[in-house]
Short mmCIF file of C-alpha atoms and ligand atoms in Angstrom, two decimals:
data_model
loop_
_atom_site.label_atom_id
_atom_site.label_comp_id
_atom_site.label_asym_id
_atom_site.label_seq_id
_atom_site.Cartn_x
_atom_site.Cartn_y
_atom_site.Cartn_z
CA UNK A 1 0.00 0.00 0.00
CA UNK A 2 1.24 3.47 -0.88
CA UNK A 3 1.59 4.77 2.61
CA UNK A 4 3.80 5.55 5.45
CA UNK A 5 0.99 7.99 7.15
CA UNK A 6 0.84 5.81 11.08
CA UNK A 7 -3.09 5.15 11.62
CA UNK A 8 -4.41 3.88 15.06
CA UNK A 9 -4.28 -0.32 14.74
CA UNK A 10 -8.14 -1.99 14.25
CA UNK A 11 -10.42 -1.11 16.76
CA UNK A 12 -8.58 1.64 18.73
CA UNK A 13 -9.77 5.35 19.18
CA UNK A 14 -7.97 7.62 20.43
CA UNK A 15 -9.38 9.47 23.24
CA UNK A 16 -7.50 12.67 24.72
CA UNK A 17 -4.94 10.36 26.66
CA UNK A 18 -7.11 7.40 26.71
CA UNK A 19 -7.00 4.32 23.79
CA UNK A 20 -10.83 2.70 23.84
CA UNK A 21 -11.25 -0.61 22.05
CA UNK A 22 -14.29 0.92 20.60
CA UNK A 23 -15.28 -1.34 17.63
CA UNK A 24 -13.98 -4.55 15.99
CA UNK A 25 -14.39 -5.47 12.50
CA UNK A 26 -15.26 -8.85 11.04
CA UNK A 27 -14.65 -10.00 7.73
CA UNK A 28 -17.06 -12.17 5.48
CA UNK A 29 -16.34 -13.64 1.98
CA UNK A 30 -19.77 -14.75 1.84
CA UNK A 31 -23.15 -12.35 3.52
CA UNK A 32 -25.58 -14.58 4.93
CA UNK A 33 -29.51 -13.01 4.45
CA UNK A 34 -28.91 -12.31 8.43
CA UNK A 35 -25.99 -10.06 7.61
CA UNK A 36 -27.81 -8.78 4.30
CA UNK A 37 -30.93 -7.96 6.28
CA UNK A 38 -28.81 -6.16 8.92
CA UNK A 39 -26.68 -4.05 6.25
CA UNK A 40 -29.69 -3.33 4.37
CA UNK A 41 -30.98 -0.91 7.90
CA UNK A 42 -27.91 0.66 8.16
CA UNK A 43 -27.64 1.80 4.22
CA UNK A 44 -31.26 2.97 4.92
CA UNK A 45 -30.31 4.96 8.02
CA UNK A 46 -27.53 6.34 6.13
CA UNK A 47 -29.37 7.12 2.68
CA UNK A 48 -31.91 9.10 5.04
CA UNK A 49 -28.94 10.76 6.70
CA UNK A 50 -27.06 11.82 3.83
CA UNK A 51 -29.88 12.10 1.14
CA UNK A 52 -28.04 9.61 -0.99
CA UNK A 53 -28.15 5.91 -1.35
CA UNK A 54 -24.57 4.35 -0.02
CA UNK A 55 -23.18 1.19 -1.83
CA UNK A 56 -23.64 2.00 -6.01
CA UNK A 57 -25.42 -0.86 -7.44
CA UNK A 58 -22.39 -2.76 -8.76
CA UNK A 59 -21.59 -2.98 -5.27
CA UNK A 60 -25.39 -3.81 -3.92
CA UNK A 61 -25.62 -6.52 -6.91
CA UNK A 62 -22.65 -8.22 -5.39
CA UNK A 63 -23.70 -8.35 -2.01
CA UNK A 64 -27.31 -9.41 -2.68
CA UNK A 65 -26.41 -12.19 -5.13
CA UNK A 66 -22.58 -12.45 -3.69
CA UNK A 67 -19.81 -15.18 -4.62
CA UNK A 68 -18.05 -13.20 -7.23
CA UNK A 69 -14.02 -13.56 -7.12
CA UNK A 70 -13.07 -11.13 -4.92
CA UNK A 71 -15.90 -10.03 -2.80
CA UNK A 72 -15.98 -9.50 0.71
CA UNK A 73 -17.91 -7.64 3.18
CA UNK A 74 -16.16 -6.17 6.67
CA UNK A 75 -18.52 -5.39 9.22
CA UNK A 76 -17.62 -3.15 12.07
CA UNK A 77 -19.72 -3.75 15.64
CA UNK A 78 -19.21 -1.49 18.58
CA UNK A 79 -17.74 -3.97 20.93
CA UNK A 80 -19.95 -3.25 23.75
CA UNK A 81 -23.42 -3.45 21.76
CA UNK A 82 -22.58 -5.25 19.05
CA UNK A 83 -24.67 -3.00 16.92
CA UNK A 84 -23.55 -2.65 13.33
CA UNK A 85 -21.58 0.56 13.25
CA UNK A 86 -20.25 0.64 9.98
CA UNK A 87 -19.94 -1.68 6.81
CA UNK A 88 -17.47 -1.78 4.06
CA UNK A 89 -17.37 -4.12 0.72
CA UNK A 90 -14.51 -4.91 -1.96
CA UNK A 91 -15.31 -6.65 -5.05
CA UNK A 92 -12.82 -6.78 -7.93
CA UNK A 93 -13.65 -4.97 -10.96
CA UNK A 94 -12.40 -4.47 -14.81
CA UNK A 95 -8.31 -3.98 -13.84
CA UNK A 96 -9.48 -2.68 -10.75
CA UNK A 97 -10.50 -3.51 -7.18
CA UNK A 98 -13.39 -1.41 -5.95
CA UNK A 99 -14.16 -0.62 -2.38
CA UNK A 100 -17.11 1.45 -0.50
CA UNK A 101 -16.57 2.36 3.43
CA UNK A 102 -20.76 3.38 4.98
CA UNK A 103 -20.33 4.50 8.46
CA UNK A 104 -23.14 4.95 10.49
CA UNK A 105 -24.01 8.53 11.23
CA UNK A 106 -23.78 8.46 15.05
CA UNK A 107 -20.32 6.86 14.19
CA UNK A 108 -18.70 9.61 12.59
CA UNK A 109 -16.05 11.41 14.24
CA UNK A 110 -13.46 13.99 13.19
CA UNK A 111 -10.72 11.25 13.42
CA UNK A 112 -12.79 8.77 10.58
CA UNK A 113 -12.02 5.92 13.31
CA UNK A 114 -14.60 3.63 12.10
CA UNK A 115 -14.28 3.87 8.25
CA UNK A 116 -10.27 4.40 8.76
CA UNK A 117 -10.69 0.56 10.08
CA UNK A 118 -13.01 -0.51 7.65
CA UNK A 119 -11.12 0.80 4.60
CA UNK A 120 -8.02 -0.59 6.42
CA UNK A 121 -9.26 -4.32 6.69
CA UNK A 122 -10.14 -4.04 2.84
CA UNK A 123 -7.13 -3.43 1.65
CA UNK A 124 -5.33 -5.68 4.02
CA UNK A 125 -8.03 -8.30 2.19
CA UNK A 126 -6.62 -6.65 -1.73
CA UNK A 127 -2.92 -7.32 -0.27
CA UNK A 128 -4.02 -10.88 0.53
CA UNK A 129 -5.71 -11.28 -2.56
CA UNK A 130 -2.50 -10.60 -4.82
CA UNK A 131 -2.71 -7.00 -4.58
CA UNK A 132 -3.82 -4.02 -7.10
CA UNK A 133 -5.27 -0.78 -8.09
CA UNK A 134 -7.81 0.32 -5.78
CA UNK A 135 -10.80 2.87 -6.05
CA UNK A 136 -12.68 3.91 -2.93
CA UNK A 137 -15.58 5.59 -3.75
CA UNK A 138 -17.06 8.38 -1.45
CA UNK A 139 -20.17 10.37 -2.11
CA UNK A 140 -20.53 13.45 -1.38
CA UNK A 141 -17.13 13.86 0.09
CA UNK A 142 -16.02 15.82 3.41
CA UNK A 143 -13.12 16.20 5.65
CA UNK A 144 -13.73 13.64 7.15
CA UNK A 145 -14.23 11.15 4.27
CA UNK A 146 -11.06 12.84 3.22
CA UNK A 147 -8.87 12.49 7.05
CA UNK A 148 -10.19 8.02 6.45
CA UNK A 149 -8.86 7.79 2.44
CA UNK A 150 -5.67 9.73 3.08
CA UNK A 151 -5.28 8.27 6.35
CA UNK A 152 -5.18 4.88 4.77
CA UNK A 153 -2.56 6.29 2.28
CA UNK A 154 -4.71 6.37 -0.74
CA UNK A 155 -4.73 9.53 -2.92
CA UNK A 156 -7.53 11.69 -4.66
CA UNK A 157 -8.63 10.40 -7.76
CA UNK A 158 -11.40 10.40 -10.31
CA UNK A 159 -14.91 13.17 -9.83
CA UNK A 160 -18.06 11.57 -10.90
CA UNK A 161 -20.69 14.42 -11.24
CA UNK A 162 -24.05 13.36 -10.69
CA UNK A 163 -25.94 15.36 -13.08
CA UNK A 164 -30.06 16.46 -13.48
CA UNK A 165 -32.36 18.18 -15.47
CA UNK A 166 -35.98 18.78 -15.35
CA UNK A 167 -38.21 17.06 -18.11
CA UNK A 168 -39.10 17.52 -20.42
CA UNK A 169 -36.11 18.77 -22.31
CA UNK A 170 -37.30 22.50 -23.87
CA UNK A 171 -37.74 22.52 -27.82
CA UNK A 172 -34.62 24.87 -28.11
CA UNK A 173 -32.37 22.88 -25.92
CA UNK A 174 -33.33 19.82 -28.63
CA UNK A 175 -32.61 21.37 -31.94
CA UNK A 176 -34.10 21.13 -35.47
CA UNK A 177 -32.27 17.70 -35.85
CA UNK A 178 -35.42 14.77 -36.18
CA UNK A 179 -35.86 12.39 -33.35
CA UNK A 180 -33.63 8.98 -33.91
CA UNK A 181 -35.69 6.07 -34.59
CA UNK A 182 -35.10 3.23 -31.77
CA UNK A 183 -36.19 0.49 -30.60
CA UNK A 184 -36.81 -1.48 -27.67
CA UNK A 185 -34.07 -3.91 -26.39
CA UNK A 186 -34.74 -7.43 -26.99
CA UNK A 187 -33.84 -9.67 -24.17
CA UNK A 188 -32.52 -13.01 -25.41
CA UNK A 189 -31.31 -11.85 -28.67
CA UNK A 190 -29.78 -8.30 -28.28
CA UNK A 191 -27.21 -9.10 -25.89
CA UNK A 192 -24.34 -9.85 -27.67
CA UNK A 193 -24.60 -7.04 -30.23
CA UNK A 194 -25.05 -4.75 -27.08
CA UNK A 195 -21.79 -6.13 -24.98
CA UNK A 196 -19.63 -5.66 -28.04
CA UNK A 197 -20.86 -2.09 -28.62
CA UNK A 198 -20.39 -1.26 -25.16
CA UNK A 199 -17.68 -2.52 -24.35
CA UNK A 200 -15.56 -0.97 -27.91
CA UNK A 201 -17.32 2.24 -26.14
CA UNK A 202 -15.91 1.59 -22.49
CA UNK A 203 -12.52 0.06 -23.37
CA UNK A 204 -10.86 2.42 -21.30
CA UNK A 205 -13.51 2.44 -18.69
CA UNK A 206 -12.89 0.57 -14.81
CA UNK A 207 -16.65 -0.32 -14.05
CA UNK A 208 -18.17 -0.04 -17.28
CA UNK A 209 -15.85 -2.07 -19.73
CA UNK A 210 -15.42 -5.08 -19.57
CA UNK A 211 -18.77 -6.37 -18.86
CA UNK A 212 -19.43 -10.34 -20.00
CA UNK A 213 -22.87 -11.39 -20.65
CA UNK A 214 -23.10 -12.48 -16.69
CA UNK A 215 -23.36 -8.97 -16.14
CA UNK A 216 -26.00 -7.65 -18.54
CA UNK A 217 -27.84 -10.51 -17.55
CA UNK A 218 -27.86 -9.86 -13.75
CA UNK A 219 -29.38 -6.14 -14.59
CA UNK A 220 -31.91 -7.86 -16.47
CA UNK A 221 -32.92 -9.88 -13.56
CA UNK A 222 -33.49 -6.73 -11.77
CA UNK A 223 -36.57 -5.17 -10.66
CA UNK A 224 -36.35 -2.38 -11.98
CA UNK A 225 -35.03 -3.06 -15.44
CA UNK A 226 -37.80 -2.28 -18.48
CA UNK A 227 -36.80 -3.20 -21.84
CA UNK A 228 -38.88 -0.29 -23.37
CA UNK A 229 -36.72 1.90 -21.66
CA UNK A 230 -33.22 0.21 -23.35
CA UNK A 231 -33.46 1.77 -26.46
CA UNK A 232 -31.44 0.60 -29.42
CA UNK A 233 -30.57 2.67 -32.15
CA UNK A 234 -29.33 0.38 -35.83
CA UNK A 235 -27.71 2.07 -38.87
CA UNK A 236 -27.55 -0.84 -41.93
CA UNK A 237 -28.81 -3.38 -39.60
CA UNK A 238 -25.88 -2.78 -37.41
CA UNK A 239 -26.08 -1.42 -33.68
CA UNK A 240 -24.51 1.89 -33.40
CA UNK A 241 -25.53 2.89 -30.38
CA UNK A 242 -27.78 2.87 -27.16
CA UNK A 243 -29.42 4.65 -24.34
CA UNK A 244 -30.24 2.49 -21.56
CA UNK A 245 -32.88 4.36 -19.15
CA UNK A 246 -33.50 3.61 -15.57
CA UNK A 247 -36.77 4.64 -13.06
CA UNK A 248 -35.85 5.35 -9.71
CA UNK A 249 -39.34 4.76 -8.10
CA UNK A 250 -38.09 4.83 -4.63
CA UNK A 251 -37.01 8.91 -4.78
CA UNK A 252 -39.59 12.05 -4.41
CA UNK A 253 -39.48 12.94 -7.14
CA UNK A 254 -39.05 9.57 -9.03
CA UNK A 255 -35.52 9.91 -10.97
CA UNK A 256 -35.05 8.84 -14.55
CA UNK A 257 -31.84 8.27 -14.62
CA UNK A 258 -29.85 7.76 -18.50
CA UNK A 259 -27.83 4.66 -17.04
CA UNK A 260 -25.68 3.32 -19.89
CA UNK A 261 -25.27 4.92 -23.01
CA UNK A 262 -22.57 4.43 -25.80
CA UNK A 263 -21.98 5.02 -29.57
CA UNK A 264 -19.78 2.76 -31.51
CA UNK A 265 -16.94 4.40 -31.59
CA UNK A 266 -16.59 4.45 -35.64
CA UNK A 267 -19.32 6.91 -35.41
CA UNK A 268 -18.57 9.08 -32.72
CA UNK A 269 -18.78 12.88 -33.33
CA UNK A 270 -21.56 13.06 -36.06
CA UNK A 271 -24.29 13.75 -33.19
CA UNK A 272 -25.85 10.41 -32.21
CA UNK A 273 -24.87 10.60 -28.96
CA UNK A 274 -26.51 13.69 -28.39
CA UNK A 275 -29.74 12.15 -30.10
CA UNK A 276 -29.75 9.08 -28.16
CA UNK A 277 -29.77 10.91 -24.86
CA UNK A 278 -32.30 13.07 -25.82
CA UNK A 279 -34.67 9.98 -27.25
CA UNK A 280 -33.65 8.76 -23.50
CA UNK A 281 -35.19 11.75 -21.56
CA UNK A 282 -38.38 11.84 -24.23
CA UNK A 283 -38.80 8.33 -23.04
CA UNK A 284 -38.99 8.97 -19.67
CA UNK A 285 -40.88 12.02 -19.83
CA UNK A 286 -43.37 10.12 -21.53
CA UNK A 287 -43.58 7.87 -18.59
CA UNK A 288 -43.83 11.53 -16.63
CA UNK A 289 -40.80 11.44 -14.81
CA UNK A 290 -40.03 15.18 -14.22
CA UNK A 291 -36.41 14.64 -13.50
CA UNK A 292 -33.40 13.57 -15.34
CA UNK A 293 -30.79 12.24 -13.61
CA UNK A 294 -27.00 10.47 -14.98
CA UNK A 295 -23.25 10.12 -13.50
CA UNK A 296 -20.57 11.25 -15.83
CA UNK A 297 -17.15 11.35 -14.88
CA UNK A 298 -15.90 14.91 -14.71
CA UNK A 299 -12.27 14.20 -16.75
CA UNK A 300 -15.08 12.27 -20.01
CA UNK A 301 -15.18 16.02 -21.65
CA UNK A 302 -17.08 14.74 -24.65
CA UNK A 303 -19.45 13.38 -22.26
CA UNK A 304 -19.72 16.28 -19.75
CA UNK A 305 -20.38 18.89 -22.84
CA UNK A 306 -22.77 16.70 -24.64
CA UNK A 307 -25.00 17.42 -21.08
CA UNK A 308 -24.52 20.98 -20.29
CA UNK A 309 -25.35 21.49 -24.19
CA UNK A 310 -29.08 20.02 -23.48
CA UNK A 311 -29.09 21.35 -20.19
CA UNK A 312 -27.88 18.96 -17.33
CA UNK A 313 -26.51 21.09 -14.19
CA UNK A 314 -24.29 19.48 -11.75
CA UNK A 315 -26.66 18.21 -8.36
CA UNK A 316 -23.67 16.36 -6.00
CA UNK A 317 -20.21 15.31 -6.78
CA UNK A 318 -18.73 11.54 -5.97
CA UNK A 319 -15.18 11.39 -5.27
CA UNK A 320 -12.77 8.56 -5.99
CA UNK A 321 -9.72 7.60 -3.82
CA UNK A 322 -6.62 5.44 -5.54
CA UNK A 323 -4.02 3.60 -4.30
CA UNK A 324 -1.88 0.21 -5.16
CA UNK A 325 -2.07 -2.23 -3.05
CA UNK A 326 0.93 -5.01 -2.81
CA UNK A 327 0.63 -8.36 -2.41
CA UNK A 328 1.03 -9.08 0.87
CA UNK A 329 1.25 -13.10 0.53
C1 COA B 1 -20.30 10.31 -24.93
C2 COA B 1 -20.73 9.74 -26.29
C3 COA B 1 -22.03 8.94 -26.10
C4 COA B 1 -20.99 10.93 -27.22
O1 COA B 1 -21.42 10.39 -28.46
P1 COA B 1 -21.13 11.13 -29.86
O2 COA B 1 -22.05 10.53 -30.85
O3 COA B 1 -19.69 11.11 -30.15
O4 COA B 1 -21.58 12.61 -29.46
P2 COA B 1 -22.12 13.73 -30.45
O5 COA B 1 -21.53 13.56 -31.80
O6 COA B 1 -23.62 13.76 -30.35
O7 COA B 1 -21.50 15.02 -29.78
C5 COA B 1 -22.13 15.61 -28.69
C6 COA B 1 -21.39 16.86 -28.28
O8 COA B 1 -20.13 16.50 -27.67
C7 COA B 1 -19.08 17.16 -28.35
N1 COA B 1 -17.92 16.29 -28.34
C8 COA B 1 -17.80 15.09 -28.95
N2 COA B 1 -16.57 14.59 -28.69
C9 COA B 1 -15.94 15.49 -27.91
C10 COA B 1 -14.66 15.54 -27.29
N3 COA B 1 -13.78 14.54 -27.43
N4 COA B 1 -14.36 16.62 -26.52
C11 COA B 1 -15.25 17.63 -26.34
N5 COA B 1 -16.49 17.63 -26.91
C12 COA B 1 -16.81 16.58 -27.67
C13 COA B 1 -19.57 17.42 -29.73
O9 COA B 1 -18.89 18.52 -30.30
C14 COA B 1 -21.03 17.73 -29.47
O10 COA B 1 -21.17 19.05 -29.00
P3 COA B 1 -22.07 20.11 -29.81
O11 COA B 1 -23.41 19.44 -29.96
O12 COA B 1 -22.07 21.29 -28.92
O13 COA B 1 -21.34 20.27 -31.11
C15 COA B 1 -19.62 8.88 -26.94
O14 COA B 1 -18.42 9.64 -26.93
C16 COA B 1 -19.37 7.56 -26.26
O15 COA B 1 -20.02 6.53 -26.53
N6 COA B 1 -18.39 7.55 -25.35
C17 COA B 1 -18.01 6.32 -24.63
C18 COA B 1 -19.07 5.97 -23.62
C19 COA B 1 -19.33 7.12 -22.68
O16 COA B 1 -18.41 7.79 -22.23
N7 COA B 1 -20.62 7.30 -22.34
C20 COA B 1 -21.03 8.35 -21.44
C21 COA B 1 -20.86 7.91 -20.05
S1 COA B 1 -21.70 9.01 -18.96
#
């Protein structure tokens, strides 16, 4: 690990002059539906807190259906309650390990002590694992998100901008250019076509390359997921791009977010990607979702002009944390 910053050892706050064994942290290859149930109260205590859902659904995918290489979950219990104070989760990504630290918010101090653990025990668990690149990913960061990444010795990284815009999208903001003709994704038959398009898109991309048809089928499996809202757009019988929508029924206002959307990139720069995301937000205006909603990261300048051009505005930024972890074994 790229540090030589001293951090109290697991479990230990410091106190004025006193050292407390305050919390212990436990780590789990494997969540049982005990532990699941038991994480799922705290991420609702803390999305109520913090007006933003911890744990980004790669990460909540992997701990509800669990077993992928490289997952684990660390639990941190206050060692005189054993109440769940704090949970953190690796799983191994596209070149990439990714981890997510959720402290509970009657947990948080000035000195991180609970996530400094946390984040500490997963990449102890990366080091054990053969080492790596690491991204922890904080929303909506603070000082004292800041004091537990740098503490750990990782280093600031990638912005992802969480972007909205209220629907529907104004007639000047569209243009005189005609609405793109798409159609609904076909599940079954489209997936293939889809993965390779996405993933020439997203070569460069940690989370979003690299996905195998294991994970386009898990999002299918999801509640949430509505073919009508995958839209597919062909040129000579060919896909050339998509714009893969997504309801978020469980925010006031409902969110529609633009969740995945790529252009082959043999026909970038000739405006289809600024067509597909507006045939995204017509789509869910239809369905009368008032919001638009998407994460873009701040350094994908083609991406982060093509919204402010239709009229996204910046709501909340998500901040990334690097390191390289060695092996340790
Ligand atoms: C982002 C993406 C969908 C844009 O598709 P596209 O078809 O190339 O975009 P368009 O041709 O419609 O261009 C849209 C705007 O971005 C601008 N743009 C395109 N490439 C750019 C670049 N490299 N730098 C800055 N601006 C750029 C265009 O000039 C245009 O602006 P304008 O309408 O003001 O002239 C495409 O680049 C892509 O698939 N990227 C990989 C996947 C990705 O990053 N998806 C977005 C994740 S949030």
């Amino acid at each position: 690990m790229a540090t030589g910053v001293r951090y109290p050892a697991p479990g230990e706050h410091r106190t004025g002059d006193s050292l407390r064994q305050m919390h212990h942290v436990e780590v789990k290859r494997r969540m049982g539906e005990a532990d699941i149930a038991e994480v799922s109260v705290l991420l609702a205590e803390v999305a109520a807190a913090d007006r933003h859902r911890p744990l980004g659904e790669h990460k909540w995918l992997d701990l509800v259906h669990g077993g992928r290489t490289g997952f684990a979950g660390f639990v941190a219990r206050d060692r005189t309650s054993g109440r769940l104070v704090g949970y953190a989760q690796l799983s191994q990504g596209h070149h990439t390990w990714g981890v997510e630290v959720v402290v509970a918010p009657g947990n948080r101090d000035p000195d991180a002590a609970v996530g400094a653990d946390l984040l500490r025990a997963a990449l102890d668990e990366v080091g054990r694992q053969g080492g790596g690149h690491v991204h922890l990913w904080v929303p909506q960061p603070t000082p004292v998100t800041d004091t537990m990444a740098t503490s750990s010795g990782l280093v600031q990284g990638r912005d992802l901008l969480q972007m909205r815009i209220a629907l529907p999208v104004p007639a000047t903001a569209i243009g005189d250019a005609p609405p793109l003709t798409t159609r609904p994704f076909r599940p079954g038959q489209d997936e293939a076509a889809w993965l390779a398009v996405n993933n020439r898109a997203f070569a460069n991309h940690p989370e979003q390359g690299g996905w195998t048809i294991d994970t386009l089928r898990e999002r299918e499996a999801e509640a949430w997921f509505d073919a009508e809202g995958f839209l597919l757009y062909e040129r000579d019988g060919q896909l050339a791009g998509s714009c893969w929508t997504k309801v978020h029924s469980d925010c006031d206002p409902e969110l529609g977010e633009i969740y995945v959307i790529s252009v082959d990139p043999s026909l970038h720069g000739h405006g289809l990607g600024r067509a597909l995301t507006i045939a995204g937000l017509d789509h869910l205006a239809r369905r009368g979702i008032t919001v638009g909603m998407l994460y873009v990261d701040a350094a994908n300048r083609a991406a982060v002009h093509l919204y402010q051009s239709i009229g996204f505005a910046l709501d909340h930024v998500d901040r990334a944390y690097t390191g390289d972890v060695a092996p340790s074994r």
